[in-house]
Coordinates of C-alpha atoms (C1' of nucleotides) in Angstrom, one line a residue:
Chain Z
X1 CA 0.0 0.0 0.0
X2 CA 2.8 2.5 0.6
X3 CA 3.0 4.5 -2.6
X4 CA 6.8 5.2 -2.9
X5 CA 5.9 5.7 -6.5
X6 CA 8.2 6.9 -9.2
X7 CA 8.3 10.6 -9.8
X8 CA 7.3 11.6 -6.3
X9 CA 9.0 14.7 -5.4
X10 CA 10.3 15.2 -2.0
X11 CA 7.4 14.7 0.2
X12 CA 7.3 14.3 3.9
X13 CA 6.4 11.0 5.3
X14 CA 3.1 12.1 6.7
X15 CA 2.2 13.8 3.4
X16 CA 2.8 10.5 1.6
X17 CA 0.7 8.6 4.1
X18 CA -2.1 11.1 3.9
X19 CA -2.1 11.2 0.2
X20 CA -2.3 7.4 0.1
X21 CA -5.2 7.2 2.5
X22 CA -7.0 10.1 0.9
X23 CA -6.7 8.5 -2.4
X24 CA -8.1 5.2 -1.2
X25 CA -11.1 7.0 0.2
X26 CA -11.8 9.4 -2.7
X27 CA -11.3 6.7 -5.3
X28 CA -13.9 4.6 -3.5
X29 CA -11.4 1.8 -2.9
X30 CA -12.2 2.1 0.7
X31 CA -16.0 2.3 0.9
X32 CA -17.8 4.5 3.4
X33 CA -18.3 2.8 6.6
X34 CA -15.4 0.4 6.1
X35 CA -12.7 0.3 8.7
X36 CA -9.2 1.5 8.0
X37 CA -6.1 -0.1 9.6
X38 CA -5.2 0.7 13.1
X39 CA -2.6 3.2 13.9
X40 CA -0.2 0.5 14.9
X41 CA -0.7 -1.5 11.7
X42 CA -0.2 1.6 9.5
X43 CA 2.9 2.5 11.5
X44 CA 4.3 -0.9 10.9
X45 CA 3.3 -0.8 7.2
X46 CA 5.1 2.5 6.6
X47 CA 7.9 1.7 9.0
X48 CA 7.4 4.8 11.1
X49 CA 6.3 5.6 14.6
X50 CA 2.7 5.7 15.7
X51 CA 2.9 9.5 16.2
X52 CA 3.4 10.1 12.5
X53 CA 0.4 8.0 11.6
X54 CA -1.6 9.6 14.4
X55 CA -0.9 13.0 12.9
X56 CA -2.3 11.9 9.6
X57 CA -5.4 10.3 10.9
X58 CA -6.1 13.3 13.2
X59 CA -5.9 15.5 10.2
X60 CA -8.2 13.3 8.2
X61 CA -10.6 13.2 11.1
X62 CA -10.7 17.0 11.3
X63 CA -11.1 17.2 7.6
X64 CA -14.2 15.0 7.9
X65 CA -13.0 12.2 5.8
X66 CA -12.8 9.6 8.6
X67 CA -14.4 9.1 11.9
X68 CA -12.4 7.7 14.9
X69 CA -13.7 5.9 17.9
X70 CA -11.6 4.6 20.8
X71 CA -11.3 0.9 21.0
X72 CA -13.3 0.5 17.8
X73 CA -10.9 2.0 15.3
X74 CA -11.1 4.5 12.4
X75 CA -13.7 4.3 9.7
X76 CA -14.3 6.0 6.4
X77 CA -17.1 8.5 6.9
X78 CA -20.2 8.4 4.8
X79 CA -19.9 11.5 2.7
X80 CA -22.0 13.9 4.7
X81 CA -24.3 16.3 3.0
X82 CA -22.0 19.1 3.7
X83 CA -20.0 19.9 0.7
X84 CA -18.6 23.0 2.1
X85 CA -17.4 24.5 5.3
X86 CA -17.8 28.2 5.3
X87 CA -17.0 31.2 7.4
X88 CA -18.6 34.5 6.7
X89 CA -17.9 37.6 8.6
X90 CA -20.1 40.6 8.0
X91 CA -21.3 42.5 5.0
X92 CA -19.6 45.6 6.1
X93 CA -16.2 44.0 6.4
X94 CA -16.8 42.4 3.0
X95 CA -17.4 45.7 1.4
X96 CA -14.6 47.4 3.1
X97 CA -12.3 44.6 2.1
X98 CA -13.0 45.7 -1.5
X99 CA -11.9 49.2 -0.6
X100 CA -15.3 50.7 -1.1
X101 CA -17.3 52.9 1.2
X102 CA -20.1 51.2 3.0
X103 CA -23.5 52.1 4.2
X104 CA -26.8 50.4 4.8
X105 CA -30.5 51.2 5.2
X106 CA -33.4 49.5 6.9
X107 CA -36.2 49.0 4.4
X108 CA -38.7 47.3 6.6
X109 CA -39.0 46.3 10.2
X110 CA -41.7 44.6 12.1
X111 CA -42.2 42.8 15.4
X112 CA -44.8 40.1 14.9
X113 CA -45.6 36.6 16.1
X114 CA -44.0 33.8 14.1
X115 CA -46.2 32.1 11.6
X116 CA -46.0 28.7 10.1
X117 CA -44.2 29.8 7.0
X118 CA -41.3 31.0 9.2
X119 CA -40.6 27.6 10.6
X120 CA -38.4 26.2 7.9
X121 CA -36.3 29.3 8.4
X122 CA -36.4 29.8 12.1
X123 CA -37.4 26.7 14.1
X124 CA -39.6 28.4 16.6
X125 CA -43.2 27.6 17.4
X126 CA -45.9 29.7 15.9
X127 CA -46.7 32.7 18.0
X128 CA -43.2 33.2 19.3
X129 CA -42.3 36.9 18.8
X130 CA -39.9 37.5 16.0
X131 CA -38.2 40.6 14.5
X132 CA -38.7 40.6 10.8
X133 CA -36.3 43.0 9.1
X134 CA -35.2 43.9 5.6
X135 CA -32.1 45.8 5.0
X136 CA -30.1 46.9 2.0
X137 CA -26.3 47.2 2.0
X138 CA -24.5 49.5 -0.3
X139 CA -20.9 49.6 -1.7
X140 CA -19.9 52.9 -3.1
X141 CA -23.5 54.0 -3.0
X142 CA -24.6 51.2 -5.2
X143 CA -26.8 48.3 -4.0
X144 CA -24.5 45.5 -2.9
X145 CA -26.7 43.1 -1.1
X146 CA -30.2 42.6 0.1
X147 CA -30.7 41.1 3.5
X148 CA -33.9 39.5 4.8
X149 CA -33.6 38.5 8.4
X150 CA -35.7 36.9 11.1
X151 CA -34.6 37.1 14.7
X152 CA -36.0 35.0 17.5
X153 CA -37.0 37.6 20.1
X154 CA -37.5 35.0 22.8
X155 CA -33.8 34.2 22.6
X156 CA -32.7 37.8 22.0
X157 CA -35.3 40.1 23.5
X158 CA -33.0 43.1 23.6
X159 CA -32.9 43.4 19.9
X160 CA -36.5 44.6 19.8
X161 CA -35.4 48.0 21.2
X162 CA -32.4 48.3 18.9
X163 CA -32.6 51.1 16.4
X164 CA -29.7 49.8 14.2
X165 CA -28.6 53.4 13.7
X166 CA -24.9 52.5 13.3
X167 CA -24.7 48.8 13.4
X168 CA -26.5 46.7 10.9
X169 CA -28.6 43.9 12.3
X170 CA -26.0 41.3 11.5
X171 CA -23.2 43.2 13.0
X172 CA -25.3 43.9 16.1
X173 CA -26.0 40.3 16.6
X174 CA -22.4 39.2 16.1
X175 CA -21.3 41.7 18.7
X176 CA -23.9 40.7 21.3
X177 CA -25.0 37.2 20.9
X178 CA -23.1 34.0 21.5
X179 CA -23.7 31.3 19.0
X180 CA -22.6 27.7 18.8
X181 CA -23.5 26.6 15.3
X182 CA -24.3 28.1 12.0
X183 CA -25.6 26.5 8.9
X184 CA -25.0 28.0 5.5
X185 CA -26.6 27.4 2.1
X186 CA -25.3 28.9 -1.0
X187 CA -27.0 28.7 -4.3
X188 CA -27.6 30.6 -7.5
X189 CA -31.1 31.9 -8.1
X190 CA -32.9 34.2 -10.5
X191 CA -33.8 37.6 -9.1
X192 CA -37.6 37.9 -8.4
X193 CA -39.3 41.1 -9.0
X194 CA -38.9 42.5 -5.6
X195 CA -35.2 41.8 -5.3
X196 CA -34.6 43.0 -8.8
X197 CA -36.2 46.4 -8.0
X198 CA -34.2 46.8 -4.8
X199 CA -30.9 45.7 -6.3
X200 CA -31.4 47.6 -9.6
X201 CA -31.0 44.6 -11.8
X202 CA -33.2 43.0 -14.4
X203 CA -35.8 40.5 -13.1
X204 CA -34.6 36.9 -13.7
X205 CA -30.9 37.8 -13.7
X206 CA -28.7 35.5 -11.7
X207 CA -28.0 36.2 -8.1
X208 CA -25.9 34.6 -5.5
X209 CA -28.0 33.7 -2.5
X210 CA -26.5 32.9 0.9
X211 CA -28.7 31.7 3.7
X212 CA -27.5 31.3 7.2
X213 CA -29.2 29.9 10.3
X214 CA -27.5 30.5 13.6
X215 CA -28.1 28.5 16.7
X216 CA -27.0 28.7 20.3
X217 CA -27.1 25.2 21.8
X218 CA -29.8 24.2 19.4
X219 CA -31.9 27.2 20.2
X220 CA -32.5 29.2 17.0
X221 CA -31.2 32.7 17.0
X222 CA -31.6 34.1 13.6
X223 CA -32.1 33.3 9.9
X224 CA -30.7 35.6 7.3
X225 CA -30.9 35.5 3.5
X226 CA -28.4 37.6 1.6
X227 CA -29.0 38.2 -2.1
X228 CA -26.0 39.4 -4.1
X229 CA -26.8 40.6 -7.6
X230 CA -25.4 39.3 -10.8
X231 CA -22.0 38.1 -11.7
X232 CA -20.5 41.0 -9.7
X233 CA -20.1 39.2 -6.4
X234 CA -17.5 36.6 -5.8
X235 CA -16.8 34.8 -2.6
X236 CA -13.1 34.0 -2.4
X237 CA -11.6 31.5 -0.2
X238 CA -8.0 30.4 0.4
X239 CA -7.3 27.4 2.5
X240 CA -4.9 24.6 3.2
X241 CA -5.8 20.9 3.2
X242 CA -6.4 20.4 6.9
X243 CA -7.2 23.8 8.2
X244 CA -10.6 24.9 9.5
Chain L
X1 CA 0.1 34.3 29.8
X2 CA -0.7 30.7 30.6
X3 CA -4.4 30.6 31.5
X4 CA -4.4 27.8 34.1
X5 CA -7.6 29.4 35.1
X6 CA -10.2 27.7 37.4
X7 CA -12.6 25.4 35.7
X8 CA -10.4 24.6 32.7
X9 CA -10.2 21.0 33.7
X10 CA -11.4 19.1 30.8
X11 CA -9.2 20.7 28.1
X12 CA -6.0 19.2 26.9
X13 CA -2.9 21.2 27.1
X14 CA -2.7 22.0 23.4
X15 CA -6.3 23.1 23.5
X16 CA -5.5 25.4 26.3
X17 CA -2.5 26.9 24.5
X18 CA -4.5 27.2 21.3
X19 CA -7.3 29.0 23.1
X20 CA -4.9 31.4 24.7
X21 CA -3.2 32.3 21.5
X22 CA -6.4 32.5 19.5
X23 CA -7.8 34.8 22.2
X24 CA -4.9 37.1 22.1
X25 CA -5.2 37.4 18.3
X26 CA -9.0 37.8 17.9
X27 CA -9.2 40.2 20.8
X28 CA -6.6 42.4 19.2
X29 CA -4.1 42.1 22.0
X30 CA -1.7 40.8 19.5
X31 CA -1.9 43.1 16.5
X32 CA -1.6 41.9 12.9
X33 CA 2.0 41.7 11.9
X34 CA 3.3 41.4 15.4
X35 CA 5.5 38.5 16.2
X36 CA 4.4 35.8 18.6
X37 CA 6.8 34.0 20.9
X38 CA 9.1 31.3 19.5
X39 CA 8.1 27.7 20.0
X40 CA 10.9 27.2 22.6
X41 CA 9.7 30.2 24.6
X42 CA 6.1 29.1 24.6
X43 CA 7.1 25.6 25.5
X44 CA 9.1 27.0 28.5
X45 CA 6.2 29.2 29.4
X46 CA 3.7 26.4 29.5
X47 CA 6.2 23.9 30.9
X48 CA 5.7 21.5 28.0
X49 CA 7.7 20.1 25.2
X50 CA 8.2 21.9 21.9
X51 CA 6.1 19.3 20.1
X52 CA 3.0 20.3 21.9
X53 CA 3.5 24.0 21.1
X54 CA 4.4 23.1 17.5
X55 CA 1.2 21.2 17.1
X56 CA -0.8 24.3 18.2
X57 CA 1.1 26.7 16.0
X58 CA 0.9 24.4 13.0
X59 CA -2.9 24.3 13.5
X60 CA -3.1 28.1 13.7
X61 CA -1.0 28.4 10.6
X62 CA -3.3 26.1 8.7
X63 CA -6.3 27.9 10.0
X64 CA -4.8 31.1 8.6
X65 CA -4.5 33.0 11.8
X66 CA -0.7 33.1 11.8
X67 CA 2.1 32.9 9.4
X68 CA 5.3 31.1 10.0
X69 CA 8.8 31.6 8.6
X70 CA 11.9 29.6 9.4
X71 CA 14.5 31.5 11.2
X72 CA 12.2 34.5 11.4
X73 CA 9.4 33.2 13.6
X74 CA 5.7 33.3 13.7
X75 CA 3.5 36.3 13.1
X76 CA -0.1 37.3 13.4
X77 CA -1.6 37.4 10.0
X78 CA -3.5 40.4 8.7
X79 CA -7.1 39.5 8.2
X80 CA -7.5 38.9 4.5
X81 CA -10.4 40.0 2.4
X82 CA -11.6 36.5 2.2
X83 CA -15.2 36.2 3.1
X84 CA -15.3 32.5 3.1
X85 CA -13.3 29.5 3.9
X86 CA -14.5 26.5 2.0
X87 CA -13.7 22.9 1.6
X88 CA -14.9 20.8 -1.3
X89 CA -14.1 17.2 -1.6
X90 CA -15.1 15.7 -4.9
X91 CA -18.2 15.8 -7.1
X92 CA -18.6 12.1 -6.8
X93 CA -18.9 12.3 -3.1
X94 CA -21.2 15.3 -3.4
X95 CA -23.6 13.3 -5.6
X96 CA -23.4 10.2 -3.5
X97 CA -24.1 12.2 -0.4
X98 CA -27.4 13.0 -2.0
X99 CA -28.0 9.3 -2.3
X100 CA -28.0 9.4 -6.1
X101 CA -26.0 7.2 -8.5
X102 CA -23.1 8.9 -10.0
X103 CA -21.2 8.7 -13.3
X104 CA -19.2 11.0 -15.5
X105 CA -18.0 11.4 -19.0
X106 CA -15.1 13.1 -20.7
X107 CA -16.4 15.5 -23.3
X108 CA -13.1 16.9 -24.5
X109 CA -9.5 16.3 -23.9
X110 CA -6.4 17.9 -25.3
X111 CA -2.7 18.3 -24.5
X112 CA -1.5 21.6 -25.7
X113 CA 0.9 24.4 -24.8
X114 CA -0.4 27.0 -22.5
X115 CA -1.5 30.2 -24.1
X116 CA -1.7 33.7 -22.7
X117 CA -5.4 33.3 -22.0
X118 CA -4.7 30.5 -19.6
X119 CA -2.5 32.6 -17.3
X120 CA -5.3 34.1 -15.2
X121 CA -6.4 30.6 -14.5
X122 CA -3.2 28.6 -14.3
X123 CA -0.1 30.7 -13.6
X124 CA 2.2 29.0 -16.0
X125 CA 4.3 30.6 -18.6
X126 CA 3.1 30.4 -22.2
X127 CA 4.2 27.2 -23.9
X128 CA 4.2 25.0 -20.8
X129 CA 2.3 21.9 -21.7
X130 CA -1.2 21.7 -20.1
X131 CA -4.0 19.1 -20.2
X132 CA -7.2 20.8 -21.1
X133 CA -10.2 18.7 -20.3
X134 CA -13.9 19.0 -20.1
X135 CA -16.0 16.6 -18.2
X136 CA -19.7 16.2 -17.3
X137 CA -20.9 14.8 -14.0
X138 CA -24.2 13.1 -13.7
X139 CA -26.5 12.4 -10.8
X140 CA -29.2 9.8 -11.4
X141 CA -28.4 10.1 -15.1
X142 CA -29.2 13.7 -15.3
X143 CA -26.4 16.4 -15.8
X144 CA -25.3 17.5 -12.4
X145 CA -22.2 19.6 -13.1
X146 CA -20.0 20.7 -15.9
X147 CA -16.2 20.7 -15.3
X148 CA -13.6 22.6 -17.2
X149 CA -10.1 21.8 -16.0
X150 CA -6.6 22.9 -16.8
X151 CA -3.7 20.8 -15.4
X152 CA -0.1 21.9 -15.4
X153 CA 1.7 19.0 -17.0
X154 CA 5.1 20.2 -16.0
X155 CA 4.0 19.6 -12.4
X156 CA 2.0 16.5 -13.0
X157 CA 3.4 14.8 -16.1
X158 CA 1.9 11.4 -15.4
X159 CA -1.6 12.8 -15.9
X160 CA -1.0 13.0 -19.6
X161 CA -1.2 9.2 -19.9
X162 CA -4.2 8.8 -17.7
X163 CA -7.4 7.6 -19.4
X164 CA -9.8 8.6 -16.6
X165 CA -11.7 5.4 -17.1
X166 CA -12.9 5.1 -13.6
X167 CA -11.6 8.1 -11.7
X168 CA -12.6 11.5 -12.8
X169 CA -9.8 14.0 -13.3
X170 CA -10.5 15.6 -10.0
X171 CA -10.5 12.4 -8.1
X172 CA -7.4 11.3 -9.8
X173 CA -5.5 14.4 -8.9
X174 CA -6.6 14.3 -5.3
X175 CA -5.5 10.7 -5.0
X176 CA -2.1 11.4 -6.5
X177 CA -1.0 14.9 -6.0
X178 CA -0.2 16.7 -2.8
X179 CA -1.3 20.2 -2.6
X180 CA -0.7 22.9 -0.1
X181 CA -3.2 25.6 -0.9
X182 CA -6.4 26.0 -2.8
X183 CA -8.3 29.2 -3.7
X184 CA -12.0 29.1 -4.4
X185 CA -14.3 31.6 -6.0
X186 CA -18.0 31.2 -5.9
X187 CA -20.4 33.2 -7.9
X188 CA -23.7 33.2 -9.6
X189 CA -23.7 33.4 -13.4
X190 CA -26.0 33.1 -16.3
X191 CA -25.6 29.9 -18.4
X192 CA -23.9 30.6 -21.7
X193 CA -25.1 28.7 -24.8
X194 CA -22.5 25.9 -24.5
X195 CA -23.1 25.3 -20.8
X196 CA -26.8 25.5 -21.3
X197 CA -26.8 22.8 -23.9
X198 CA -24.6 20.4 -22.0
X199 CA -26.5 20.9 -18.7
X200 CA -29.9 20.8 -20.4
X201 CA -31.1 24.2 -19.1
X202 CA -32.2 27.3 -20.8
X203 CA -29.5 29.7 -21.8
X204 CA -29.3 32.6 -19.4
X205 CA -30.7 30.6 -16.5
X206 CA -28.8 31.1 -13.2
X207 CA -25.9 28.7 -12.4
X208 CA -23.7 28.4 -9.4
X209 CA -20.1 28.6 -10.5
X210 CA -17.2 27.4 -8.4
X211 CA -13.7 28.0 -9.5
X212 CA -10.8 26.5 -7.7
X213 CA -7.1 26.9 -8.2
X214 CA -4.8 24.5 -6.5
X215 CA -1.1 25.0 -5.6
X216 CA 1.7 23.0 -4.2
X217 CA 4.1 25.3 -2.6
X218 CA 3.2 28.2 -4.9
X219 CA 3.5 25.9 -8.0
X220 CA 0.2 25.9 -9.9
X221 CA -1.3 22.4 -10.2
X222 CA -4.7 22.8 -11.6
X223 CA -7.6 25.2 -12.3
X224 CA -11.1 23.9 -12.4
X225 CA -14.4 25.6 -13.0
X226 CA -17.5 23.7 -11.9
X227 CA -20.9 24.9 -13.2
X228 CA -23.9 23.7 -11.4
X229 CA -27.2 24.5 -13.1
X230 CA -30.2 26.4 -11.7
X231 CA -31.6 26.7 -8.3
X232 CA -31.2 23.0 -7.8
X233 CA -27.8 23.0 -6.3
X234 CA -27.1 24.1 -2.8
X235 CA -23.9 24.0 -1.0
X236 CA -24.6 23.4 2.7
X237 CA -22.2 24.1 5.5
X238 CA -22.4 23.6 9.2
X239 CA -19.7 24.9 11.4
X240 CA -18.9 26.1 14.9
X241 CA -17.1 29.3 15.8
X242 CA -14.0 27.7 17.3
X243 CA -13.0 26.7 13.8
X244 CA -11.7 23.2 14.5
Chain I
dG1 C1' 26.8 30.7 9.9
dA2 C1' 23.2 30.4 13.2
dG3 C1' 18.7 29.9 14.7
dT4 C1' 14.2 28.9 13.5
dG5 C1' 10.5 25.9 12.2
dG6 C1' 9.4 21.0 10.0
dT7 C1' 9.6 16.6 10.9
dC8 C1' 10.2 12.3 13.2
dT9 C1' 11.2 8.8 17.0
dA10 C1' 10.4 5.4 20.7
dG11 C1' 8.8 5.4 24.2
dA12 C1' 4.8 6.6 28.0
dC13 C1' 0.4 7.1 30.5
dC14 C1' -4.5 7.9 30.3
dA15 C1' -9.5 7.9 28.9
dC16 C1' -12.9 5.9 26.7
dG17 C1' -15.8 2.4 25.2
dA18 C1' -16.7 -2.1 23.1
dT19 C1' -17.0 -6.7 24.8
Chain O
dT1 C1' -11.6 -6.0 31.1
dC2 C1' -8.4 -4.4 27.8
dG3 C1' -7.4 -2.6 23.2
dT4 C1' -7.8 1.6 20.9
dG5 C1' -7.1 6.4 20.1
dG6 C1' -5.6 11.0 22.6
dT7 C1' -2.0 13.1 24.3
dC8 C1' 2.6 14.2 25.7
dT9 C1' 7.7 13.8 26.2
dA10 C1' 12.7 14.6 25.5
dG11 C1' 15.3 14.1 22.7
dA12 C1' 17.1 14.3 17.3
dC13 C1' 18.3 15.7 12.6
dC14 C1' 17.3 18.5 8.6
dA15 C1' 16.1 22.5 5.6
dC16 C1' 15.4 26.8 5.1
dT17 C1' 16.4 31.7 5.6
dC18 C1' 17.8 35.6 7.7
dA19 C1' 21.7 38.2 9.0

DNA sequence: GAGTGGTCTAGACCACGAT
DNA sequence: TCGTGGTCTAGACCACTCA
């Protein structure tokens, strides 16, 4: 199994091991759910110490390719539905990173009880008070992003009194509210009439839509949908194989 | 600087160290660009071996929080403009995660010298041999994704002889080639005529476009553009703030 | 040249969890 | 119970790079 193949440039031992295992998984040679060799066996096979193998398997575990259980061993993880792990900061930071002046405006704001249609977005029972807010972000005075947000007021009651004079709803929440989990969805979508009007694009033109649900210990905090118009917006990411 | 605070029982030493350093960085106590202590100093400060500190700093480096240079030391990285950090495994795994049968086909394949137009995609000098390949991925026999890929043959010469009979180009590369960095761009785009025909959608309909450039130690390996048709495709991500 | 990070070793002890 | 992974050590050598 050790590759030691011809033409391999100078690679460290753990890189070689990792590449071998990753290849076996991605190629399907090691099926999801199947057990991979124990650390000791891999160490013997590669003629190295267990630490070196452990480093590789720990990385693969963090990367989500394998799952490890004490006493049981390590297993190829079933490809989870998550195809992406994503971090997003704040629209303001996003705009300023482009070197453009930023401002935003609140288009709509209402405190109301949650209705059934809210539940796929914000998992609260009907009747729970929510803050329903729409906001438009600008970069260099041009519409940059449309934000529709629901906030669970039973989890964050103090938001009801916030005027969002300087901080946008998203920035306010980030600064005040702890959260434990977030879930993102990214997709391409055609602009509907309302979004097209607000974003100054033609109806039906492609938009990048980012939806995020944020939880604190399984308690829903907020749901936000960000609509970025047209080809203009790119999300750029740079990362290394194992890093978070 | 060691926390050693009350109630920190359950955490391992390297978690404690990581948390301390991460805190100093995100709180702004350690400004971007400033140097952080050497491994030996941190080891002495925490009374542990250099390996333990090295593990933490390697993780932080992979996570993009710090930058490390031999002889010079480790430094707090300036927050980059990246709005997202993203991991994508492989289209095959993506499809199988949806519980759908997967297959792919090679639509076009050519070995040719790089031209100037390639340079924004793959940073190789003109004339360098590249493999230019187009491939269509299917989920449940319906077009799922269109892949246009350039591979730097001077970095990966063995790919020129690969038939991609069972492994798609992406899976093949992952299984064979080490990489140190990848850069992703995600955007919404209107399907052009060619893509629309191959993906069986109407021209101009919104598509999710993911572009990825992969490097091994600053040497370009491959550029790939994945076009996912319509509203159908979502990238879902779940993550926690700690960034593990 | 000298000092840093990058990697690796050959041990060790512990915690967890399957049996 | 007892084998596995999780963690840590106290060394070591090498490669890179700054001075």
